[in-house]
Coordinates of C-alpha atoms in Angstrom, one line a residue:
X1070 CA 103.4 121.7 138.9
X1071 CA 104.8 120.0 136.0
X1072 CA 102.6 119.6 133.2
X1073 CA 101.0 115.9 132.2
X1074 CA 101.4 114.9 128.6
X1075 CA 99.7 112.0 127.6
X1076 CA 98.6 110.2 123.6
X1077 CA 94.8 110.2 122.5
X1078 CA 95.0 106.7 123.6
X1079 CA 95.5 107.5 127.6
X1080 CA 98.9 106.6 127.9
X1081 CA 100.9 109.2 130.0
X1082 CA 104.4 110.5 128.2
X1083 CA 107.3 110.6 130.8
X1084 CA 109.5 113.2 130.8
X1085 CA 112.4 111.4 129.9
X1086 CA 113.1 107.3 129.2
X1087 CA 116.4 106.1 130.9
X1088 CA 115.2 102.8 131.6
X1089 CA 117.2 100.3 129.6
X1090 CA 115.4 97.7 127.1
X1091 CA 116.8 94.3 126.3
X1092 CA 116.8 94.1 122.8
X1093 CA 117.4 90.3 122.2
X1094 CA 114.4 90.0 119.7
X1095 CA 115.4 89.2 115.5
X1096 CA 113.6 90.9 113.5
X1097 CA 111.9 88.1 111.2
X1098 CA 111.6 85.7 114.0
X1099 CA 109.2 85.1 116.6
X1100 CA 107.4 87.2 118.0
X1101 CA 108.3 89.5 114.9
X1102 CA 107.9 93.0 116.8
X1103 CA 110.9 94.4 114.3
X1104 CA 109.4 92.9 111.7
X1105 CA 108.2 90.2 109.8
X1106 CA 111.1 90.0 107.7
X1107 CA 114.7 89.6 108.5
X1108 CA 115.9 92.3 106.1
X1109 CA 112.5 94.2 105.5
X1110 CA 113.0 97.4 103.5
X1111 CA 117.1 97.0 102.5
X1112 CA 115.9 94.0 100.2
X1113 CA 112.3 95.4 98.4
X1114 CA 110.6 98.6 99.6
X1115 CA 106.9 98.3 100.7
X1116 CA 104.4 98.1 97.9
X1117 CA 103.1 101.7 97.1
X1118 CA 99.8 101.6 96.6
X1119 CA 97.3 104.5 96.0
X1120 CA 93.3 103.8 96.4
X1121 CA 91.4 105.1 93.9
X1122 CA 87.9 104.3 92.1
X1123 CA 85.1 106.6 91.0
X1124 CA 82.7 107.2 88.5
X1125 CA 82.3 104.5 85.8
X1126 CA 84.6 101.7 85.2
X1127 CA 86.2 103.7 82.2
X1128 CA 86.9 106.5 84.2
X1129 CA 88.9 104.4 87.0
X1130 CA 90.8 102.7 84.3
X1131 CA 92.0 105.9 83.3
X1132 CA 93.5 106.8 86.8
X1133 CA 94.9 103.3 86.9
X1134 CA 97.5 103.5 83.9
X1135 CA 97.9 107.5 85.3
X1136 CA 99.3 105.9 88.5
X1137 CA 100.6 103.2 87.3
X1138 CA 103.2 105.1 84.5
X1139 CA 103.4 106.9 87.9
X1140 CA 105.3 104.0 89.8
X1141 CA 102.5 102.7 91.5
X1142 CA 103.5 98.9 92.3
X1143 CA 99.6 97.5 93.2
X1144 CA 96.2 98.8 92.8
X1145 CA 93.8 99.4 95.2
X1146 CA 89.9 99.5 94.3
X1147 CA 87.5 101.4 95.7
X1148 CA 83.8 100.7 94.7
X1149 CA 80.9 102.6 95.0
X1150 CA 77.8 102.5 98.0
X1151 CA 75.5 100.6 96.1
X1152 CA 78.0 98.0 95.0
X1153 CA 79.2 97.5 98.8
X1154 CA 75.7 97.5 100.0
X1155 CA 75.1 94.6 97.2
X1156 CA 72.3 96.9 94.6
X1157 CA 72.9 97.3 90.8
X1158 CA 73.1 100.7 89.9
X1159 CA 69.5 100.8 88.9
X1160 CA 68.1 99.9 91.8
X1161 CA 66.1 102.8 93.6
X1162 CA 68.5 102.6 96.5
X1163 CA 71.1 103.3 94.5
X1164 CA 69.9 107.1 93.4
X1165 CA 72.1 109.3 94.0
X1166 CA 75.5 107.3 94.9
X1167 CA 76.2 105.9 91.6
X1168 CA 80.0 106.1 91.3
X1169 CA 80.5 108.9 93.6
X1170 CA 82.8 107.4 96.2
X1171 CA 84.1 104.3 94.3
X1172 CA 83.5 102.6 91.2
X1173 CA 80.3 101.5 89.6
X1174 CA 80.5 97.6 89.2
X1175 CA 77.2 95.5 88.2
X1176 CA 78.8 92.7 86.2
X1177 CA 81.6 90.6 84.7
X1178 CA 81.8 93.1 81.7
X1179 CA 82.2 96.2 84.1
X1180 CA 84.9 94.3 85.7
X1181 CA 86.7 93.5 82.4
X1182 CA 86.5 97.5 81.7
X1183 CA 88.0 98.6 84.5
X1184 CA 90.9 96.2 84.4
X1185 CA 91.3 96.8 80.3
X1186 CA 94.9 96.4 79.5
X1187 CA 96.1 95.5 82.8
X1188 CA 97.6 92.0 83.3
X1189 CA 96.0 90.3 86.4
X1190 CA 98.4 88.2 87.0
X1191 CA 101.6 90.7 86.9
X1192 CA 99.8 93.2 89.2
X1193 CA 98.6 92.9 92.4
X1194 CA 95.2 94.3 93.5
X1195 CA 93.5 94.9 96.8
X1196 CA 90.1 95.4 97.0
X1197 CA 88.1 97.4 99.8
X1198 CA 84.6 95.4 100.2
X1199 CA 83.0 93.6 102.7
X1200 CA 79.6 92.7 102.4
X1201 CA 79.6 91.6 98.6
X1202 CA 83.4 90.6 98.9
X1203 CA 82.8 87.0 97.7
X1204 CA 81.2 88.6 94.6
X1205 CA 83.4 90.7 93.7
X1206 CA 86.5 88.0 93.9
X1207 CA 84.4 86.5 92.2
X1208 CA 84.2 88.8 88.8
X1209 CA 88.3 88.9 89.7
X1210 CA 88.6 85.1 89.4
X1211 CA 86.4 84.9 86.3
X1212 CA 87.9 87.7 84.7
X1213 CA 91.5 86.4 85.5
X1214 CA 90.2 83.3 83.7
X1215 CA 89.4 85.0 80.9
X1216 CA 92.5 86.6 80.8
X1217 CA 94.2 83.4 80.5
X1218 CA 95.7 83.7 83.6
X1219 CA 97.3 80.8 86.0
X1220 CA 95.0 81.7 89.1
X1221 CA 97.6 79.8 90.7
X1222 CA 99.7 83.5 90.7
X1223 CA 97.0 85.6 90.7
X1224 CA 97.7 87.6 94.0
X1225 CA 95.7 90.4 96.3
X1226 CA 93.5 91.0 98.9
X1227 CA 90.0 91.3 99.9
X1228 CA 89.1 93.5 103.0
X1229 CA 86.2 90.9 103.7
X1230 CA 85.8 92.1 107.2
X1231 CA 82.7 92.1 108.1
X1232 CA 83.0 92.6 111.6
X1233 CA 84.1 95.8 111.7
X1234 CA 81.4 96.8 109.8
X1235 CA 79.2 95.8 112.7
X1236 CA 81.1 97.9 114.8
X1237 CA 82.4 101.0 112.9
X1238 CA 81.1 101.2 109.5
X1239 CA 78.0 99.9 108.3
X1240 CA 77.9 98.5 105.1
X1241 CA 76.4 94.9 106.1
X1242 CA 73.8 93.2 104.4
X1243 CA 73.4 89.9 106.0
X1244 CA 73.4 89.0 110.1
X1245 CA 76.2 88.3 111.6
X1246 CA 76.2 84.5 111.8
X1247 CA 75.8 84.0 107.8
X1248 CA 78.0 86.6 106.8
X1249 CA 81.0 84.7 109.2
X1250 CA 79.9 81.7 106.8
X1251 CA 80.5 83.6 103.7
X1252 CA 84.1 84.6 105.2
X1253 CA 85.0 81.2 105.8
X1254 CA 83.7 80.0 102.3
X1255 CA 86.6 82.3 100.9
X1256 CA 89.3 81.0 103.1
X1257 CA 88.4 77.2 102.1
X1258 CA 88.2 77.8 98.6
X1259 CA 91.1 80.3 98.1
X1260 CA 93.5 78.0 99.9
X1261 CA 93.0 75.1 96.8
X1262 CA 92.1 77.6 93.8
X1263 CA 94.1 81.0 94.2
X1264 CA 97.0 80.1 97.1
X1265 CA 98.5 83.9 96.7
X1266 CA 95.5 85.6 97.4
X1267 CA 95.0 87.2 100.9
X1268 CA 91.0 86.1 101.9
X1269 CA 90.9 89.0 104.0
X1270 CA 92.4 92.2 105.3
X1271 CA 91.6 92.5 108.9
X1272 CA 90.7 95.8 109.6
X1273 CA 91.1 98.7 111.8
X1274 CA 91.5 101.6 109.4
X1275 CA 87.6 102.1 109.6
X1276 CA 87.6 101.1 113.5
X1277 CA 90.0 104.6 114.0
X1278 CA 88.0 106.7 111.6
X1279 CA 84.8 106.0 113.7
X1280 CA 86.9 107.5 116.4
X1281 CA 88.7 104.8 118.4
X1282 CA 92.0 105.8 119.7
X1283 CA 95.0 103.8 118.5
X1284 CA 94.7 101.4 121.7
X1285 CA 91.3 100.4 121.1
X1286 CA 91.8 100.2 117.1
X1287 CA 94.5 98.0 118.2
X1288 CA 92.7 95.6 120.5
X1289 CA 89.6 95.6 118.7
X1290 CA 90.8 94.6 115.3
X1291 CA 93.0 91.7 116.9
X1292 CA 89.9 90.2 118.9
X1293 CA 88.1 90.4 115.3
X1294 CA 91.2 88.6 113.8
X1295 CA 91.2 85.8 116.9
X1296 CA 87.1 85.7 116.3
X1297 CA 87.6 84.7 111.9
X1298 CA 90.3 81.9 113.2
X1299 CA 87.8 80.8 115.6
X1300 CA 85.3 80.5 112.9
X1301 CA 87.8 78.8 110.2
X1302 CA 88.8 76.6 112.8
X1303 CA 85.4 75.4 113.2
X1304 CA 84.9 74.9 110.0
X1305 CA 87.9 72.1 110.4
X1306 CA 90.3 74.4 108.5
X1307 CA 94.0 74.2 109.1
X1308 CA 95.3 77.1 111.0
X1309 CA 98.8 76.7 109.6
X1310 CA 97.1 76.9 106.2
X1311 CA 94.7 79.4 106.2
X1312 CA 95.9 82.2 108.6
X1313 CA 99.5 82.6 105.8
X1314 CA 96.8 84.1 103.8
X1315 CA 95.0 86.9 106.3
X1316 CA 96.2 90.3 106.9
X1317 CA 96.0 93.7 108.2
X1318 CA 95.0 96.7 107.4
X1319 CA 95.6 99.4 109.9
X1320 CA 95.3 103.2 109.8
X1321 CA 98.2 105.8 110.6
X1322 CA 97.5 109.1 112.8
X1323 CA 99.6 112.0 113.6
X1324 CA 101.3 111.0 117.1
X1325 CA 104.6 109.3 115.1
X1326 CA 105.6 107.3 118.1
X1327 CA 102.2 106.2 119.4
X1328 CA 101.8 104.9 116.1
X1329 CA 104.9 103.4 115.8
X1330 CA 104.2 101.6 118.9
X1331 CA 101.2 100.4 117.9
X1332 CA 102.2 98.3 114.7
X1333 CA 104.8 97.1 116.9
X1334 CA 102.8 95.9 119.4
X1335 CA 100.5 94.6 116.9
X1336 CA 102.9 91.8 115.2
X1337 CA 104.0 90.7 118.9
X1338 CA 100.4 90.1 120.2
X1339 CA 99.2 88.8 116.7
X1340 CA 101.7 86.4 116.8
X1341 CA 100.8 85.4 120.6
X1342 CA 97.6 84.9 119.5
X1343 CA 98.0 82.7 116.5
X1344 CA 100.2 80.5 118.4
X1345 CA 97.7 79.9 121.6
X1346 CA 94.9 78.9 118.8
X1347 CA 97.8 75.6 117.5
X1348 CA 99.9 78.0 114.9
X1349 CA 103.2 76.0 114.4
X1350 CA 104.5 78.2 111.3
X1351 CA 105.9 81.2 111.5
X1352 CA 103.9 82.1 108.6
X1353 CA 100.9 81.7 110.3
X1354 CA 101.7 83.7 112.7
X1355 CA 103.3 86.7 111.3
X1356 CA 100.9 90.0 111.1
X1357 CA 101.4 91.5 108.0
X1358 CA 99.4 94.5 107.3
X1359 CA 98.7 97.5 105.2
X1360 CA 98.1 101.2 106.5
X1361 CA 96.2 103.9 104.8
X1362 CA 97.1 107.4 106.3
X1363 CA 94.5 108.7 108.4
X1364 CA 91.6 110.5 106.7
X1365 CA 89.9 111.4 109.6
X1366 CA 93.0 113.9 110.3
X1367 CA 92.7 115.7 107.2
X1368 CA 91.5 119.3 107.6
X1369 CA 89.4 120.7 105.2
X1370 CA 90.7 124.2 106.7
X1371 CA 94.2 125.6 104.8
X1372 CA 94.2 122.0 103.2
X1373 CA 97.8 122.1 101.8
X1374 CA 98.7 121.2 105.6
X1375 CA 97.4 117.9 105.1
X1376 CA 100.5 116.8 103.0
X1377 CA 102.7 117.7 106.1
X1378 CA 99.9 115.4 107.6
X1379 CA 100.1 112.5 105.8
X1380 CA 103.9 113.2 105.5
X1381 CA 104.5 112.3 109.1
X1382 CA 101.6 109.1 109.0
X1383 CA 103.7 107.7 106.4
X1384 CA 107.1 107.8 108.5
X1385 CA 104.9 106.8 111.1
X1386 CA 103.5 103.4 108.9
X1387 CA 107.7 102.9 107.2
X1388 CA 109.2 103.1 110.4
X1389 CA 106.4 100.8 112.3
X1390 CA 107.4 97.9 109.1
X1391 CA 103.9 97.9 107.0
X1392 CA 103.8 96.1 103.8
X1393 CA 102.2 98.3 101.8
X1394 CA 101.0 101.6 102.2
X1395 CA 98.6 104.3 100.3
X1396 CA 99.0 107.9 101.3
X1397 CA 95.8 110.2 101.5
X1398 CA 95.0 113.0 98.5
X1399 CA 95.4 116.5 100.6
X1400 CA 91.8 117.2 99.3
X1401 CA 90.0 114.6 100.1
X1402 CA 88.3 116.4 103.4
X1403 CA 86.5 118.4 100.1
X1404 CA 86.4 115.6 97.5
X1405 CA 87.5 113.1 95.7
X1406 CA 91.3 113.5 95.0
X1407 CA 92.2 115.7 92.1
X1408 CA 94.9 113.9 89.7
X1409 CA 97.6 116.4 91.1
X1410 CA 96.9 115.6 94.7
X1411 CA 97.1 111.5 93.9
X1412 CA 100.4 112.4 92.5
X1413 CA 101.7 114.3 95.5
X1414 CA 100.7 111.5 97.8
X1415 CA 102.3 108.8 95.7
X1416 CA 105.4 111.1 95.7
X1417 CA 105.6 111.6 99.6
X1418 CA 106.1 107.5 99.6
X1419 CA 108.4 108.0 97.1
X1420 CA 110.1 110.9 98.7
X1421 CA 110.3 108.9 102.2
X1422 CA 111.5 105.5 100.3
X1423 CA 114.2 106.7 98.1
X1424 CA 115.5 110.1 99.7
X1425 CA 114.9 109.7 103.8
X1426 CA 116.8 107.3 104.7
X1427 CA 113.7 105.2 106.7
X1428 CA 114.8 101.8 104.3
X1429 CA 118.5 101.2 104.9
X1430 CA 117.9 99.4 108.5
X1431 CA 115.8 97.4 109.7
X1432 CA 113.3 98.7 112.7
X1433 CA 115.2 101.7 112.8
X1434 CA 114.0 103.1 116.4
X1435 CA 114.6 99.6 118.2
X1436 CA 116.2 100.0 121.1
X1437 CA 115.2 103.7 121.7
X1438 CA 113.8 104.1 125.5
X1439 CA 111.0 105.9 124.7
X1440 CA 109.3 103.7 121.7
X1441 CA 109.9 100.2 123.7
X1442 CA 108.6 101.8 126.7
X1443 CA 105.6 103.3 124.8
X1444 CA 105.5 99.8 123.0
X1445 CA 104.9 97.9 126.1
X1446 CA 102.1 100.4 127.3
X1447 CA 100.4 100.2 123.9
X1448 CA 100.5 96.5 124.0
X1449 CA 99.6 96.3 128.0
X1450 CA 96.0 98.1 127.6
X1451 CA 95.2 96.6 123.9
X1452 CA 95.5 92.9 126.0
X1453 CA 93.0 94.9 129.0
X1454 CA 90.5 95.6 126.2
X1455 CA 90.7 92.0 124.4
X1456 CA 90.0 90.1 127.8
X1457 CA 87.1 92.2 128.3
X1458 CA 86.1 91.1 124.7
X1459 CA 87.3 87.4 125.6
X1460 CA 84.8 87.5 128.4
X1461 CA 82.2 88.3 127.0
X1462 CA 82.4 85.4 124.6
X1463 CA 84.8 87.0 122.0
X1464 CA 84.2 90.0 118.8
X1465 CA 80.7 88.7 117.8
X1466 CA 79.1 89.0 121.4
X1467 CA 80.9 92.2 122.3
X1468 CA 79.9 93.3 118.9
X1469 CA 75.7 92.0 119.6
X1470 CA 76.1 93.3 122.9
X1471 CA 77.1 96.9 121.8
X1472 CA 80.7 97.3 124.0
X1473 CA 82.6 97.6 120.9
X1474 CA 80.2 100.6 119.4
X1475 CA 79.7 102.1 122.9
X1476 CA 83.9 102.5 123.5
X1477 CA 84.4 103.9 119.9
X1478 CA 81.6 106.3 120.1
X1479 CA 83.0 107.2 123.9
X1480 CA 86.7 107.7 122.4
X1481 CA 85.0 110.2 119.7
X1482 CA 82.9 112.2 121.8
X1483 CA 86.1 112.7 123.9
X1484 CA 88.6 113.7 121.0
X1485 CA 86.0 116.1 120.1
X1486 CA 85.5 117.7 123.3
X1487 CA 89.5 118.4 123.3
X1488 CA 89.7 119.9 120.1
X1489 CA 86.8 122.2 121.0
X1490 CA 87.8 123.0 124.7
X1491 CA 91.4 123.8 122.7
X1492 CA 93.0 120.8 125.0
X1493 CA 93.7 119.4 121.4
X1494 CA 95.2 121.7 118.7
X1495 CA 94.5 121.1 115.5
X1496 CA 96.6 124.0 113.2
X1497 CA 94.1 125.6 110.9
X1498 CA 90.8 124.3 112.7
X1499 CA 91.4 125.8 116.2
X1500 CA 95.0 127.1 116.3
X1501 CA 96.9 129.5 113.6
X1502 CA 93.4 129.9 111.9
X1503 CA 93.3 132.4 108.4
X1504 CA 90.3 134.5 108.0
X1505 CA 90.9 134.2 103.6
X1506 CA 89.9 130.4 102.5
X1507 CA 91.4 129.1 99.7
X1508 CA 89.6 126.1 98.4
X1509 CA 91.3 124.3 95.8
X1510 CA 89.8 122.1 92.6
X1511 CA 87.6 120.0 93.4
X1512 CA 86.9 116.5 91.9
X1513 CA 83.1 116.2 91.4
X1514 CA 81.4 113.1 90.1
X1515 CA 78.3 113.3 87.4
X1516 CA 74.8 112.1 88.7
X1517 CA 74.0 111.0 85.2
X1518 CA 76.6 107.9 85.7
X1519 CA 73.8 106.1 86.6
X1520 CA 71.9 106.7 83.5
X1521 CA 75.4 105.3 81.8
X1522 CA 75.0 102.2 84.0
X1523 CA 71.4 101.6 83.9
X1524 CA 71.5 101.4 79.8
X1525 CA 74.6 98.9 80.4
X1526 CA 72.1 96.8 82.5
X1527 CA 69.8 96.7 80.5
X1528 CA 71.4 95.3 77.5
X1529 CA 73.5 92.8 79.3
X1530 CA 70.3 91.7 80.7
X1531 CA 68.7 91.1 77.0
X1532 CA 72.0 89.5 75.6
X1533 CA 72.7 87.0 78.2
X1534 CA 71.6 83.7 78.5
X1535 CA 68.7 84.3 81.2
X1536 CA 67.3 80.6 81.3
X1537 CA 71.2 79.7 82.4
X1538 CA 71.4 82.9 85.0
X1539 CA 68.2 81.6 86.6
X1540 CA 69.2 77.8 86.8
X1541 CA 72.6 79.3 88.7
X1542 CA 70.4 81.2 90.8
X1543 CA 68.2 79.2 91.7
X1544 CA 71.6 76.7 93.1
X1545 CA 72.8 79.4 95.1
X1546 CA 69.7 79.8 96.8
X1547 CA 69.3 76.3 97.5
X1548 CA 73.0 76.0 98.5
X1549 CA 73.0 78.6 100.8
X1550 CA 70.6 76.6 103.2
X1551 CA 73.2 73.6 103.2
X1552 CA 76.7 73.8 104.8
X1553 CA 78.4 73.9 100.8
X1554 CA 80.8 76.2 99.8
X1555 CA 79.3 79.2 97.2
X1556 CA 82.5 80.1 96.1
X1557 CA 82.5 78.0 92.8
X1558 CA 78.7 78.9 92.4
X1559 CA 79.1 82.0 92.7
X1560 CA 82.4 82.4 89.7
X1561 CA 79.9 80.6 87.8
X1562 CA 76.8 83.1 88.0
X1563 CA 79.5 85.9 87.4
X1564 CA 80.3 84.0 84.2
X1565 CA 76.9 83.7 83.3
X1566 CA 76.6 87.7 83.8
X1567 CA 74.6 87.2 86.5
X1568 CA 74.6 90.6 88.0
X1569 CA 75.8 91.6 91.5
X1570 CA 72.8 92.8 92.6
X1571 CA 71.2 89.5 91.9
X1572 CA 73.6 87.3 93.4
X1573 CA 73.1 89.8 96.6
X1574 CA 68.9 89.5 96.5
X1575 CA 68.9 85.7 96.3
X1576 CA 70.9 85.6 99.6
X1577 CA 68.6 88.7 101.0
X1578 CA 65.8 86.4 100.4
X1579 CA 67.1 83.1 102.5
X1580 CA 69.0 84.8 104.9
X1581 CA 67.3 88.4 105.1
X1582 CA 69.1 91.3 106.2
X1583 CA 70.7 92.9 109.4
X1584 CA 69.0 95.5 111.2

């Protein structure tokens, strides 16, 4: 009996694809599944990102300029617990997570330290934060002002997806209903004050690392997506307007053609989507996304394997046609990544963008049986999933009624049961094993960072104007019970050095928090 082969997602692998595909589709036209883009990589490579932020803001400034004299072409910011979760360092619930994985950021002058002698406007930076998203914008904005800079190029992206952290992640502060509110603030007022900047990066990186399977990343993230252009919709924003400025932000696992199929899929159904809900632009209803290589894949057993792993992930993310792209440290199932192991991820893009030969056409595996096949069946069961979602009165419900978490944690109790029944091999964990371990450096982050952070505190707190933090304060908490945008509130308590923690309580106290 001939042996079944089928991806993590379900979808059985044939034997061999004869069937022929009509390939009529442009790529850069409608519905844009070989890209968004007309020429894609022969005219600019994808932006090269690398995520990194730890420790204090002095410290991630220091790996900035390091990747930047590297050839990094955008930086990516990643912030500590406390400042996702919306407490100032010295907060009791911040003990022990102080800059250990992500930045430290309280205030407008940790902000201004951790961009020091980096040009806002000539750089662009994306930002990994939900919950406190507005704020930190915010201390971008103001900073960018300081800077002298014409907000009006100022360019980047905040994740800003708070559904997803619902469903996969956790780092919520507020119920659902007033965080969507907070979302749609950013759209309105980005789209007059800072036109570049992408309000929010869509995202189903975190969705896969919970344990969905590439389908239900898939289908989940784009009935999020249809749910925040619901919601801006509602608000009486433009769809043609507003949805140029979301994105994507997808993960990349080890099955290269399952993956392949996915981002694919995702641009045609994204731009299906976008055009039931009244988009008449194609820019509004091109997906454009980023992809992070999967750290969920990476083995803390024999970890040099992992730059094999992310390797393949990024062929997987060039040849599906992301934008931009940040490759996984091959330590980072042990730590934080080392300087050396940043460097040999940034040079696997490079590798893969100069020498492989990925960039000189355009969607190079078009046409190829097997991927349009595997395209279709990717695409078919993603639609299954969002009309279950759709019928249960889109992401929020399904999210309030527990589907979403239930099929994730489904999906991860099955992936697990494969790799310990040996149905799934996983070379170094359950396959080609080595009795000797070699652990390489490790990158390990200080406790007394918050001692660093606390002092900072507490001086800005006796140097500012606290008569003028409390008036702005006291607006936002009176704002927040009207239907008025916080935005421009909001860059003003920043300027005032109104503290993020602060900002966060005075919301805590009118709209209390999620459970």
């Amino acid at each position: 009996m001939e042996k079944t082969i089928q991806t993590d997602s379900g979808i059985v692998i044939a034997p061999l694809y004869t069937q022929p595909v009509a390939m009529e589709e442009r790529p850069g036209s409608f519905p844009f599944t070989r890209g968004i883009h007309a020429s894609m990589y022969r005219d600019k490579l994808w932006t090269m990102r690398q995520y990194a932020g730890f420790s204090t803001a002095e410290e991630s400034n220091k790996r900035y300029h390091y990747l930047l004299s590297q050839g990094v072409m955008g930086l990516s910011v990643a912030f500590d617990l406390p400042t996702q979760i919306g407490y100032d360092s010295d907060h009791p619930m911040a003990e022990g997570e102080v800059g250990k994985v992500g930045v430290a950021i309280d205030s407008l002058e940790d902000m201004e330290i951790l961009f020091k002698g980096i040009s806002l406007e000539q750089i662009s930076t994306s930002m990994t934060i939900n919950a406190t998203g507005f704020i930190l914008l915010a201390l971008y904005i103001a900073l960018a002002k300081k800077q002298g800079a014409d907000l009006k190029k100022i360019s980047g992206t905040i994740q800003n997806d708070i559904l997803k952290e619902y469903a996969a992640r956790g780092t919520f502060i507020y119920p659902p209903q007033p965080s969507m509110r907070l979302i749609t603030d950013i759209f309105a007022w980005c789209s007059k004050e800072v036109p570049k900047w992408n309000t929010i990066s869509i995202s189903g990186y975190h969705i896969r690392e919970a344990g969905a399977n590439a389908v239900q990343e898939l289908a989940f993230t784009l009935a999020n997506g249809k749910a925040y252009l619901k919601a801006a919709q509602e608000k009486g924003l433009d769809i043609n307007v507003f949805a140029k400025r979301l994105s994507f932000f997808f993960n990349a696992h080890n099955h290269l053609f399952e993956e392949i199929a996915k981002f694919r899929a995702a641009r045609r159904m994204w731009a299906h989507i976008t055009r039931e809900l009244g988009a008449t632009d194609p820019k509004a209803q091109m997906l454009r996304f980023h992809t992070q290589t999967g750290g969920s894949t990476l083995t803390a057993q024999q970890p040099q394997n992992n730059i094999v792993r992310v390797a393949v992930q990024t062929l997987a993310a060039t040849l599906g046609g992301t934008q931009s792209l940040h490759t996984n440290g091959y330590d980072e199932a042990l730590s934080l990544p080392t300087e050396e192991a940043a460097r040999i991820a940034l040079r696997t893009q490079q590798i893969i963008g100069y020498e492989s030969g990925v960039a000189d056409t355009v969607d190079p595996l078009a046409g190829s049986y097997y991927v349009e096949a595997l395209t279709n069946e990717v695409e078919g069961k993603a639609w299954e999933l969002i009309q279950k979602i759709d019928a249960m009165g889109g992401a929020v419900s399904a999210i309030e009624q527990g589907f979403i978490q239930d099929e994730i944690a489904r999906s991860a109790y099955k992936y697990q049961q494969e790799i310990e029944n040996n149905e799934k091999i996983i070379i170094g964990v359950n396959k080609f094993t080595a009795a000797d371990h070699v652990t390489p450096e490790v990158f390990r982050i200080d406790d007394s960072i918050r001692v660093i952070q606390s002092a900072r505190l507490q001086s800005l707190r006796e140097r500012r104007d606290n008569t003028a933090v409390q008036n702005v304060l006291q607006r936002i908490r009176q704002a927040a019970g009207t239907s008025e945008n916080l935005m421009p509130l909001v860059v003003e308590a920043v300027e005032h050095l109104c503290t993020l923690g602060e900002i966060s309580d005075v919301l805590r106290e009118v709209w209390g928090e999620y459970k």
